């Protein structure tokens, strides 16, 4: 399940997932992409206990799209199983990973 | 009306009853002359009593009495005239009903013929033309047409009749409901017709396929006409639906045939016999989740005598993943023949595929190993792929990736690592379809079980070990649907 959160800073979209973040939970918004007016994305995974390759692929695509819009893509609040998956695929080197949303927001705010 | 009287027993009975009362003559007066006079032969010169015959509100004639007087005879004659008029009215109604029944039978026979001929007619346009012809004939109208909307993927009107129906007129009357326009409606006035009937043709209760409109220059449509046109429209609807089902079945068969071919091509690529290498057991097996999958493995002998062993996973499933898998396998093969460094193979493949993978929005995890039989050296590089297990020195470890998958970054920064394979050492390359397999309790198989399985059964030959992995994973899943492809490649240094 995905939720949109109000961001305290402009041009920033905060998305939060729960439980398994996989091909099934992506079903309804696979084609979602960042807009030029909201190029910064923060993905809150603090309530996610598993990500599959489809979710990883979606994150990589979002990261590339945000970069093309001169924005940013950050993931925060990783649980250990998710962290392991990111480490094993070495995607932890690709994404900016923070502990909290506030930390992620601080990186965007000038 | 006069044609009814020669055989009308009611009139004769009434006439004979009057003659028995002693009157001089009884006559039926229609259109200024006597049609019948009783007794025959006789004439009526002076009419004593007369009573009008009124049928359907119209006076059609008179009953006349001559030659006698009686106080109640005028009332009696009026009553007889009323009775006779009622009988005539019933006879007329019966005649009309009989005519309608015959028309109805005609229409039923036509409907049956249409239904029977629909299956034989391949040309939709010809079939609709003949339908319009029948509609015009049986509803005694001047025009009939069907207009097909965009719902069927084509737009055309088939018209039968003399009156040209313009596109704008068609658009103005097309609705989703049966509509009968009369001479009070502007559309009928502009066309100079008394009536216009519009019946929609629906397919699968939703799509408006077209409509069938008929014009009547004079008179009115009967309820039977409207029912007949509705029945024709329902036939057309069924026929079009059958055609659509047929087309869909054909398309499905085509897709299935294409998929079967793709599956054969993929299986043939994956099932190419693995090379025989001294002191090494090599085995591999792939079980896609769908008819085609995104996992792949490849083994090829390089010109310097070394062997390249590759296993990969294209994110995604089905045909799209299978197409990318073929592309990736070819790119990796080309790179593996050009260079002996696993990291360089990954870098080159990333360079070749990065733009395409970015466009599609996917990535590929790949593990590449180059084994040198003379030195027993295994060089490997891992681009985001897991799990890869290595059993050596009585321990099983995961060979973790040191760079992200192919297609994520323009530059991979992959690194190669070396490991001497001693007799009994085993390298197992699997795809995430193994560790992510879950059971009914939503418990995942995970990396630990894989490592444990290898440690426990390291003594088995490579082929038996491969079979054991698949058997264990399926036992763990316990009938749960296989969601992802499962691929395994095992290299074992012969003890």
XYZ file of C-alpha atoms in Angstrom:
605
model
C 0.000 0.000 0.000
C 1.317 3.448 -0.850
C 0.573 6.798 0.806
C 1.362 10.324 -0.293
C 2.533 12.564 2.539
C 2.453 16.316 2.599
C 5.951 17.628 2.328
C 6.957 20.601 4.494
C 9.259 21.876 1.741
C 8.339 22.742 -1.854
C 8.975 20.653 -4.990
C 9.194 17.510 -2.868
C 7.042 14.412 -2.979
C 7.086 12.018 -0.021
C 5.876 8.490 -0.774
C 5.459 5.837 1.883
C 4.921 2.089 1.484
C 3.877 -0.612 3.907
C 4.541 -4.354 4.213
C 5.802 -6.080 1.086
C 6.907 -3.625 -1.558
C 6.659 -5.801 -4.659
C 5.157 -6.193 -8.115
C 1.652 -6.491 -6.609
C 1.849 -3.308 -4.529
C 3.208 -1.495 -7.601
C 0.328 -2.640 -9.791
C -1.679 0.610 -9.631
C 1.076 3.166 -10.034
C 3.836 1.538 -12.056
C 3.561 4.356 -14.546
C 3.772 7.067 -11.849
C 6.647 9.428 -12.438
C 7.991 12.643 -10.935
C 6.906 15.919 -12.473
C 9.006 18.989 -13.248
C 7.175 20.833 -10.460
C 7.913 18.089 -7.896
C 11.319 16.712 -8.931
C 12.482 15.699 -5.425
C 11.277 12.323 -4.192
C 11.631 10.833 -0.748
C 10.624 7.201 -0.411
C 9.770 6.272 3.167
C 10.413 2.527 3.523
C 10.352 2.443 7.341
C 7.283 0.156 7.304
C 8.501 -2.076 4.460
C 9.933 -5.490 5.321
C 10.628 -6.779 1.806
C 11.366 -5.358 -1.636
C 11.416 -7.483 -4.772
C 13.254 -6.876 -8.027
C 10.235 -5.108 -9.589
C 10.242 -2.582 -6.734
C 14.004 -2.138 -7.066
C 13.575 -1.584 -10.788
C 10.844 1.003 -10.107
C 13.130 2.818 -7.675
C 15.980 2.850 -10.208
C 13.650 4.283 -12.853
C 12.380 6.972 -10.480
C 15.921 7.830 -9.506
C 16.894 8.305 -13.164
C 13.779 10.353 -13.934
C 14.322 12.619 -10.893
C 17.917 13.139 -11.950
C 16.817 14.138 -15.465
C 14.505 16.739 -13.911
C 17.425 18.129 -11.823
C 15.719 16.675 -8.784
C 16.731 14.009 -6.301
C 15.690 10.552 -5.107
C 16.217 9.421 -1.535
C 15.082 6.413 0.445
C 14.838 6.449 4.192
C 14.113 4.302 7.230
C 15.356 0.982 5.824
C 14.560 -2.132 7.857
C 17.326 -4.720 8.027
C 15.904 -7.169 5.400
C 15.499 -4.328 2.908
C 18.962 -3.024 3.700
C 20.405 -6.483 3.026
C 18.681 -6.663 -0.350
C 20.039 -3.242 -1.297
C 23.513 -4.253 -0.121
C 23.478 -7.521 -2.032
C 22.428 -5.791 -5.242
C 24.779 -2.891 -4.472
C 21.934 -0.478 -5.078
C 22.852 1.078 -1.730
C 25.596 2.756 -3.723
C 23.117 4.139 -6.226
C 20.472 5.589 -3.944
C 20.903 8.217 -1.281
C 19.885 6.393 1.901
C 18.935 8.299 5.055
C 17.700 7.193 8.458
C 14.756 9.590 8.766
C 12.532 11.758 6.578
C 13.857 14.881 8.332
C 17.376 13.907 7.365
C 16.260 13.475 3.752
C 14.439 16.826 3.796
C 17.543 18.536 5.172
C 19.511 17.325 2.138
C 16.994 18.959 -0.230
C 16.461 22.244 1.619
C 19.067 24.868 0.682
C -67.309 -4.417 -47.589
C -69.894 -5.655 -50.137
C -67.738 -8.723 -50.755
C -68.581 -9.937 -47.259
C -72.352 -10.145 -47.830
C -72.858 -12.929 -50.421
C -71.624 -15.461 -47.913
C -72.898 -13.790 -44.786
C -75.191 -16.265 -42.991
C -76.121 -13.701 -40.301
C -77.772 -11.429 -42.896
C -79.675 -14.347 -44.453
C -80.943 -15.519 -41.034
C -82.182 -12.014 -40.193
C -83.862 -11.704 -43.647
C -85.691 -15.056 -43.357
C -86.925 -14.189 -39.848
C -88.469 -10.965 -41.186
C -90.109 -12.739 -44.177
C -91.838 -15.141 -41.733
C -93.482 -12.149 -39.988
C -95.438 -11.457 -43.209
C -93.600 -8.405 -44.505
C -93.497 -7.826 -48.245
C -89.719 -7.522 -48.633
C -86.413 -7.132 -46.759
C -83.419 -5.468 -48.426
C -79.788 -4.366 -47.989
C -79.198 -0.869 -49.385
C -75.585 0.092 -50.130
C -74.222 2.861 -52.347
C -77.651 3.933 -53.700
C -78.854 0.506 -54.804
C -80.098 -2.763 -53.358
C -77.417 -5.442 -53.023
C -79.917 -8.014 -51.791
C -83.677 -8.247 -51.551
C -85.671 -11.097 -49.929
C -87.760 -12.995 -51.004
C -86.209 -13.431 -54.428
C -87.262 -12.378 -56.952
C -88.951 -9.202 -55.551
C -88.472 -5.419 -55.589
C -88.860 -2.702 -52.977
C -90.568 0.398 -54.198
C -91.731 1.920 -50.877
C -89.633 1.634 -47.722
C -91.679 1.427 -44.539
C -88.792 1.043 -42.051
C -85.042 1.651 -42.381
C -82.102 1.203 -39.978
C -78.465 2.297 -40.561
C -75.546 -0.178 -40.580
C -72.651 1.539 -38.706
C -69.271 -0.233 -38.717
C -66.182 1.390 -37.113
C -68.149 4.647 -36.738
C -69.014 4.833 -40.431
C -72.411 4.217 -42.040
C -71.846 1.624 -44.744
C -75.498 1.035 -45.719
C -79.089 0.459 -44.524
C -81.526 -2.378 -43.804
C -84.954 -1.759 -45.412
C -88.445 -3.241 -44.758
C -91.405 -2.888 -47.141
C -95.174 -3.617 -47.226
C -96.299 -3.933 -43.595
C -96.683 -2.026 -40.320
C -96.111 -3.001 -36.745
C -95.657 -0.970 -33.608
C -92.215 -2.487 -32.573
C -90.677 -3.219 -35.943
C -88.525 -0.091 -36.106
C -86.846 -1.043 -32.756
C -86.459 -4.632 -33.903
C -84.916 -3.526 -37.230
C -82.527 -1.169 -35.369
C -81.493 -4.049 -33.107
C -80.897 -6.351 -36.108
C -78.848 -3.624 -37.847
C -76.754 -3.201 -34.669
C -76.209 -6.977 -34.386
C -75.233 -7.273 -38.051
C -72.834 -4.302 -37.781
C -71.142 -5.953 -34.785
C -70.765 -9.223 -36.711
C -69.288 -7.324 -39.667
C -66.864 -5.509 -37.380
C -65.692 -8.796 -35.845
C -65.231 -10.303 -39.309
C -63.165 -7.293 -40.382
C -60.953 -7.545 -37.270
C -60.434 -11.267 -37.853
C -59.421 -10.515 -41.465
C -56.890 -7.887 -40.304
C -55.446 -10.246 -37.713
C -55.150 -12.966 -40.344
C -53.280 -10.574 -42.656
C -50.945 -9.586 -39.830
C -50.383 -13.235 -38.958
C -49.420 -13.992 -42.542
C -47.041 -10.982 -42.552
C -45.626 -12.169 -39.262
C -45.084 -15.674 -40.632
C -43.326 -14.134 -43.630
C -41.057 -12.220 -41.291
C -40.353 -15.305 -39.194
C -39.430 -17.299 -42.290
C -37.185 -14.424 -43.389
C -35.582 -14.278 -39.952
C -34.918 -18.009 -40.088
C -33.384 -17.667 -43.571
C -31.228 -14.768 -42.360
C -30.108 -16.726 -39.315
C -29.262 -19.742 -41.464
C -27.411 -17.670 -44.074
C -25.403 -15.651 -41.522
C -23.127 -18.559 -40.785
C -22.326 -19.041 -44.467
C -21.717 -15.434 -45.397
C -18.117 -14.365 -45.063
C -18.571 -10.866 -46.407
C -20.149 -8.652 -43.756
C -21.045 -5.888 -46.196
C -22.930 -8.244 -48.549
C -24.755 -9.793 -45.625
C -25.860 -6.401 -44.294
C -26.997 -5.341 -47.792
C -29.244 -8.390 -48.044
C -30.578 -7.716 -44.545
C -31.492 -4.157 -45.487
C -33.223 -5.443 -48.612
C -35.343 -7.813 -46.521
C -36.168 -5.098 -44.001
C -37.365 -2.778 -46.778
C -39.445 -5.554 -48.361
C -41.095 -6.854 -45.207
C -41.756 -3.568 -43.441
C -42.950 -2.011 -46.722
C -40.655 0.973 -46.232
C -38.521 2.985 -48.594
C -35.168 3.083 -46.871
C -33.091 1.094 -44.430
C -29.507 1.477 -43.346
C -26.968 0.334 -40.787
C -24.204 2.633 -39.648
C -21.222 1.130 -37.891
C -19.468 3.143 -35.257
C -15.858 3.272 -34.212
C -16.468 0.568 -31.590
C -15.902 -2.082 -34.225
C -12.801 -0.420 -35.523
C -14.373 0.707 -38.779
C -16.918 3.271 -39.797
C -19.302 2.832 -42.653
C -22.968 2.959 -43.571
C -24.791 0.345 -45.581
C -27.904 1.779 -47.163
C -30.714 0.117 -49.038
C -33.289 2.381 -50.610
C -33.713 5.438 -52.721
C -33.352 8.155 -50.148
C -29.816 9.386 -49.528
C -29.042 9.625 -45.800
C -26.258 12.068 -45.086
C -23.626 11.590 -42.386
C -24.921 14.636 -40.507
C -28.467 13.209 -40.441
C -27.117 9.913 -39.203
C -25.176 11.593 -36.436
C -28.215 13.622 -35.378
C -30.446 10.561 -34.823
C -28.023 7.972 -33.473
C -28.844 7.253 -29.853
C -28.472 4.302 -27.510
C -32.207 3.675 -27.351
C -34.899 2.586 -29.769
C -36.475 5.767 -31.102
C -39.499 6.267 -33.331
C -39.512 9.698 -34.983
C -42.838 10.912 -36.403
C -43.843 13.705 -38.774
C -43.814 16.090 -35.801
C -40.050 15.695 -35.505
C -37.826 18.001 -37.562
C -35.828 15.029 -38.844
C -38.921 13.522 -40.544
C -39.956 16.906 -41.879
C -36.527 17.518 -43.414
C -36.511 14.054 -45.002
C -40.160 14.306 -46.104
C -41.106 11.021 -44.452
C -43.927 10.130 -42.072
C -41.888 7.938 -39.732
C -38.328 7.025 -39.017
C -37.357 4.162 -36.751
C -33.951 3.990 -35.100
C -32.892 0.750 -33.372
C -29.406 0.560 -31.856
C -27.209 -2.512 -32.205
C -25.279 -3.287 -29.062
C -22.457 -5.695 -28.532
C -21.670 -7.195 -25.117
C -24.317 -4.879 -23.705
C -21.930 -1.982 -23.802
C -20.435 -1.152 -27.139
C -22.724 0.526 -29.603
C -21.856 -1.214 -32.811
C -24.283 0.538 -35.045
C -27.958 1.114 -35.644
C -30.616 0.209 -38.077
C -32.889 2.988 -39.229
C -35.828 2.619 -41.538
C -38.028 5.267 -43.118
C -41.686 5.103 -43.962
C -42.892 7.623 -46.494
C -46.547 7.138 -45.569
C -48.519 5.225 -42.959
C -47.250 4.007 -39.642
C -45.017 1.236 -38.429
C -46.945 -1.594 -36.834
C -45.844 -3.191 -33.579
C -44.889 -6.250 -35.655
C -42.626 -4.111 -37.883
C -40.816 -2.715 -34.863
C -40.414 -6.172 -33.315
C -39.125 -7.517 -36.623
C -36.527 -4.746 -36.903
C -35.508 -5.326 -33.284
C -35.104 -9.044 -34.000
C -32.956 -8.243 -37.053
C -30.796 -5.953 -34.919
C -30.390 -8.671 -32.299
C -29.327 -11.111 -35.039
C -26.791 -8.610 -36.335
C -25.533 -8.066 -32.800
C -25.096 -11.838 -32.243
C -23.402 -12.210 -35.598
C -20.971 -9.359 -34.965
C -20.241 -10.705 -31.494
C -19.508 -14.129 -32.959
C -17.212 -12.519 -35.505
C -15.416 -10.610 -32.751
C -15.054 -13.809 -30.695
C -13.704 -15.563 -33.761
C -11.191 -12.762 -34.385
C -10.193 -12.786 -30.710
C -9.751 -16.573 -30.788
C -7.594 -16.235 -33.889
C -5.510 -13.521 -32.221
C -5.198 -15.661 -29.068
C -4.106 -18.684 -31.092
C -1.566 -16.481 -32.887
C -0.201 -15.162 -29.579
C -0.037 -18.691 -28.149
C 1.788 -19.896 -31.261
C 4.248 -16.982 -31.002
C 4.766 -17.705 -27.299
C 5.318 -21.399 -27.972
C 7.902 -20.480 -30.605
C 9.592 -18.004 -28.221
C 9.593 -20.701 -25.539
C 11.197 -23.225 -27.924
C 13.854 -20.671 -28.956
C 14.576 -19.810 -25.315
C 14.669 -23.421 -24.177
C 16.952 -24.312 -27.057
C 19.320 -21.479 -26.134
C 19.322 -22.501 -22.477
C 19.507 -26.219 -23.131
C 22.555 -26.093 -25.387
C 24.850 -28.880 -24.122
C 27.407 -27.524 -21.692
C 31.064 -28.009 -22.649
C 33.030 -30.873 -21.092
C 35.942 -29.480 -19.074
C 38.685 -31.519 -17.451
C 38.419 -31.806 -13.641
C 35.176 -29.830 -13.574
C 31.526 -30.855 -13.285
C 29.203 -28.335 -14.828
C 25.427 -28.453 -14.728
C 22.574 -25.966 -15.182
C 18.792 -25.902 -15.224
C 16.162 -23.203 -15.680
C 12.493 -23.311 -14.733
C 10.635 -20.187 -15.902
C 7.550 -19.026 -13.963
C 5.753 -18.353 -17.249
C 6.086 -19.867 -20.701
C 9.044 -17.571 -21.251
C 11.204 -15.916 -18.627
C 13.866 -13.327 -17.906
C 16.481 -15.555 -16.249
C 19.392 -16.862 -18.261
C 22.681 -18.671 -17.992
C 25.427 -19.238 -20.509
C 28.673 -21.150 -20.702
C 31.161 -20.619 -23.493
C 34.713 -21.697 -24.177
C 37.023 -18.797 -24.805
C 39.877 -18.837 -27.369
C 42.549 -18.927 -24.587
C 41.112 -22.203 -23.195
C 39.270 -20.596 -20.308
C 35.544 -20.986 -19.769
C 33.093 -18.119 -19.251
C 30.167 -18.926 -16.972
C 27.339 -16.415 -16.720
C 24.043 -16.230 -14.928
C 21.636 -13.298 -15.000
C 18.166 -12.078 -14.219
C 16.273 -9.486 -16.221
C 13.858 -7.680 -13.904
C 10.315 -8.433 -14.966
C 8.563 -11.458 -16.328
C 7.009 -12.740 -19.499
C 7.668 -11.772 -23.093
C 9.285 -8.348 -22.435
C 11.783 -9.882 -19.991
C 12.446 -12.758 -22.413
C 13.251 -10.353 -25.243
C 15.660 -8.393 -23.039
C 17.158 -11.651 -21.802
C 18.041 -12.667 -25.372
C 19.560 -9.223 -25.980
C 21.574 -9.355 -22.749
C 22.813 -12.880 -23.372
C 24.107 -11.875 -26.818
C 25.783 -8.718 -25.465
C 27.459 -10.718 -22.666
C 28.623 -13.403 -25.111
C 30.181 -10.811 -27.400
C 31.927 -9.149 -24.457
C 33.084 -12.487 -22.987
C 34.726 -13.475 -26.265
C 36.464 -10.084 -26.521
C 37.959 -9.865 -23.023
C 39.037 -12.285 -20.277
C 38.370 -9.923 -17.374
C 34.937 -10.497 -15.790
C 34.686 -6.871 -14.615
C 35.500 -5.663 -18.151
C 32.816 -8.005 -19.552
C 30.260 -6.404 -17.230
C 31.449 -2.868 -18.005
C 31.230 -3.439 -21.747
C 27.796 -5.049 -21.507
C 26.603 -2.140 -19.355
C 27.901 0.289 -21.962
C 26.080 -1.616 -24.736
C 22.762 -1.962 -22.920
C 22.542 1.071 -20.605
C 20.524 3.314 -22.966
C 18.097 0.565 -24.011
C 17.542 -0.578 -20.431
C 17.023 3.026 -19.289
C 14.427 3.515 -22.032
C 12.542 0.400 -20.966
C 13.072 1.183 -17.272
C 14.586 -2.117 -16.129
C 17.964 -3.505 -15.085
C 19.767 -6.844 -15.232
C 21.669 -8.538 -12.464
C 24.604 -10.554 -13.810
C 27.293 -12.747 -12.338
C 30.242 -13.578 -14.623
C 33.001 -16.058 -13.843
C 36.001 -17.054 -15.962
C 37.505 -20.395 -15.025
C 41.007 -21.306 -16.135
C 41.320 -25.127 -16.165
C 45.121 -25.112 -16.151
C 45.509 -22.938 -13.071
C 42.122 -23.819 -11.452
C 41.685 -20.103 -10.993
C 38.150 -18.725 -10.903
C 37.847 -15.006 -11.691
C 34.495 -13.484 -11.066
C 32.609 -10.199 -10.999
C 29.133 -9.574 -9.739
C 26.780 -6.817 -10.921
C 24.017 -6.809 -8.325
C 23.331 -10.531 -8.653
C 22.372 -12.814 -5.802
C 22.539 -15.434 -4.624
C 25.917 -16.807 -5.702
C 27.335 -19.346 -3.256
C 30.844 -20.689 -2.932
C 31.615 -23.815 -0.949
C 35.286 -23.987 -0.071
C 37.289 -25.023 3.000
C 34.133 -26.688 4.417
C 32.329 -23.367 4.487
C 29.679 -21.803 2.313
C 29.787 -18.080 1.656
C 27.769 -15.673 -0.466
C 29.724 -14.023 -3.259
C 28.273 -10.578 -2.908
C 28.057 -7.988 -5.641
C 30.449 -5.106 -5.621
C 28.628 -3.000 -8.177
C 24.975 -2.346 -8.994
C 23.151 -4.241 -11.735
C 23.633 -3.509 -15.423
C 21.527 -0.597 -16.633
C 21.488 1.351 -13.352
C 24.545 3.596 -13.708
C 26.341 4.676 -16.907
C 29.611 3.507 -15.290
C 29.497 0.296 -13.274
C 32.886 0.424 -11.492
C 32.842 -3.373 -11.318
C 35.750 -5.241 -9.765
C 37.075 -8.748 -10.496
C 37.963 -11.177 -7.725
C 39.969 -14.406 -7.809
C 39.559 -17.727 -6.065
C 41.533 -20.950 -6.533
C 39.147 -23.901 -6.808
C 40.356 -26.925 -4.880
C 38.948 -30.402 -5.497
C 35.445 -30.549 -3.996
C 34.901 -26.790 -4.117
C 31.560 -25.760 -5.516
C 30.244 -22.553 -7.023
C 26.460 -22.248 -7.208
C 24.921 -19.416 -9.194
C 21.170 -19.087 -8.622
C 18.551 -16.440 -9.268
C 16.292 -14.732 -6.743
C 13.477 -17.110 -7.682
C 15.218 -19.471 -5.200
C 15.754 -17.349 -2.115
C 12.451 -15.465 -2.589
C 10.336 -18.612 -2.882
C 7.743 -18.511 -0.128
C 5.473 -21.066 1.455
C 1.855 -20.845 2.620
C 2.961 -19.106 5.826
C 4.557 -16.360 3.693
C 7.960 -17.491 4.945
C 10.807 -17.024 2.441
C 13.377 -19.710 1.655
C 16.157 -17.126 2.075
C 19.913 -17.227 1.713
C 20.635 -19.132 4.924
C 18.694 -22.210 3.849
C 20.496 -22.156 0.487
C 23.889 -21.972 2.185
C 22.924 -24.704 4.624
C 21.692 -26.939 1.792
C 25.009 -26.588 -0.032
C 27.078 -27.231 3.100
C 24.989 -30.289 3.941
C 25.102 -31.882 0.490
C 28.470 -30.694 -0.874
C 29.559 -34.287 -1.442
C 26.987 -34.820 -4.169
C 27.966 -34.583 -7.841
C 26.963 -31.280 -9.503
C 23.985 -32.796 -11.394
C 22.568 -34.461 -8.258
C 23.088 -31.243 -6.292
C 21.169 -29.294 -8.942
C 18.271 -31.728 -8.716
C 18.361 -31.558 -4.920
C 18.106 -27.745 -4.921
C 15.035 -27.845 -7.160
C 13.428 -30.660 -5.159
C 13.983 -28.825 -1.858
C 12.678 -25.511 -3.124
C 9.517 -27.120 -4.478
C 8.973 -29.060 -1.247
C 9.345 -25.791 0.694
C 6.861 -23.971 -1.587
C 4.434 -26.870 -0.971
C 2.265 -26.058 -3.967
C 2.473 -22.256 -3.670
C 2.388 -20.590 -7.086
C 5.870 -20.081 -8.579
C 6.017 -16.309 -8.995
C 9.522 -15.914 -10.373
C 11.835 -17.827 -12.680
C 14.259 -20.247 -11.011
C 17.642 -20.788 -12.623
C 20.661 -22.606 -11.298
C 24.185 -23.207 -12.582
C 26.674 -25.306 -10.636
C 30.389 -25.690 -11.141
C 32.175 -28.267 -9.039
C 35.881 -29.013 -8.994
C 35.982 -32.807 -9.249
C 37.239 -34.252 -5.945
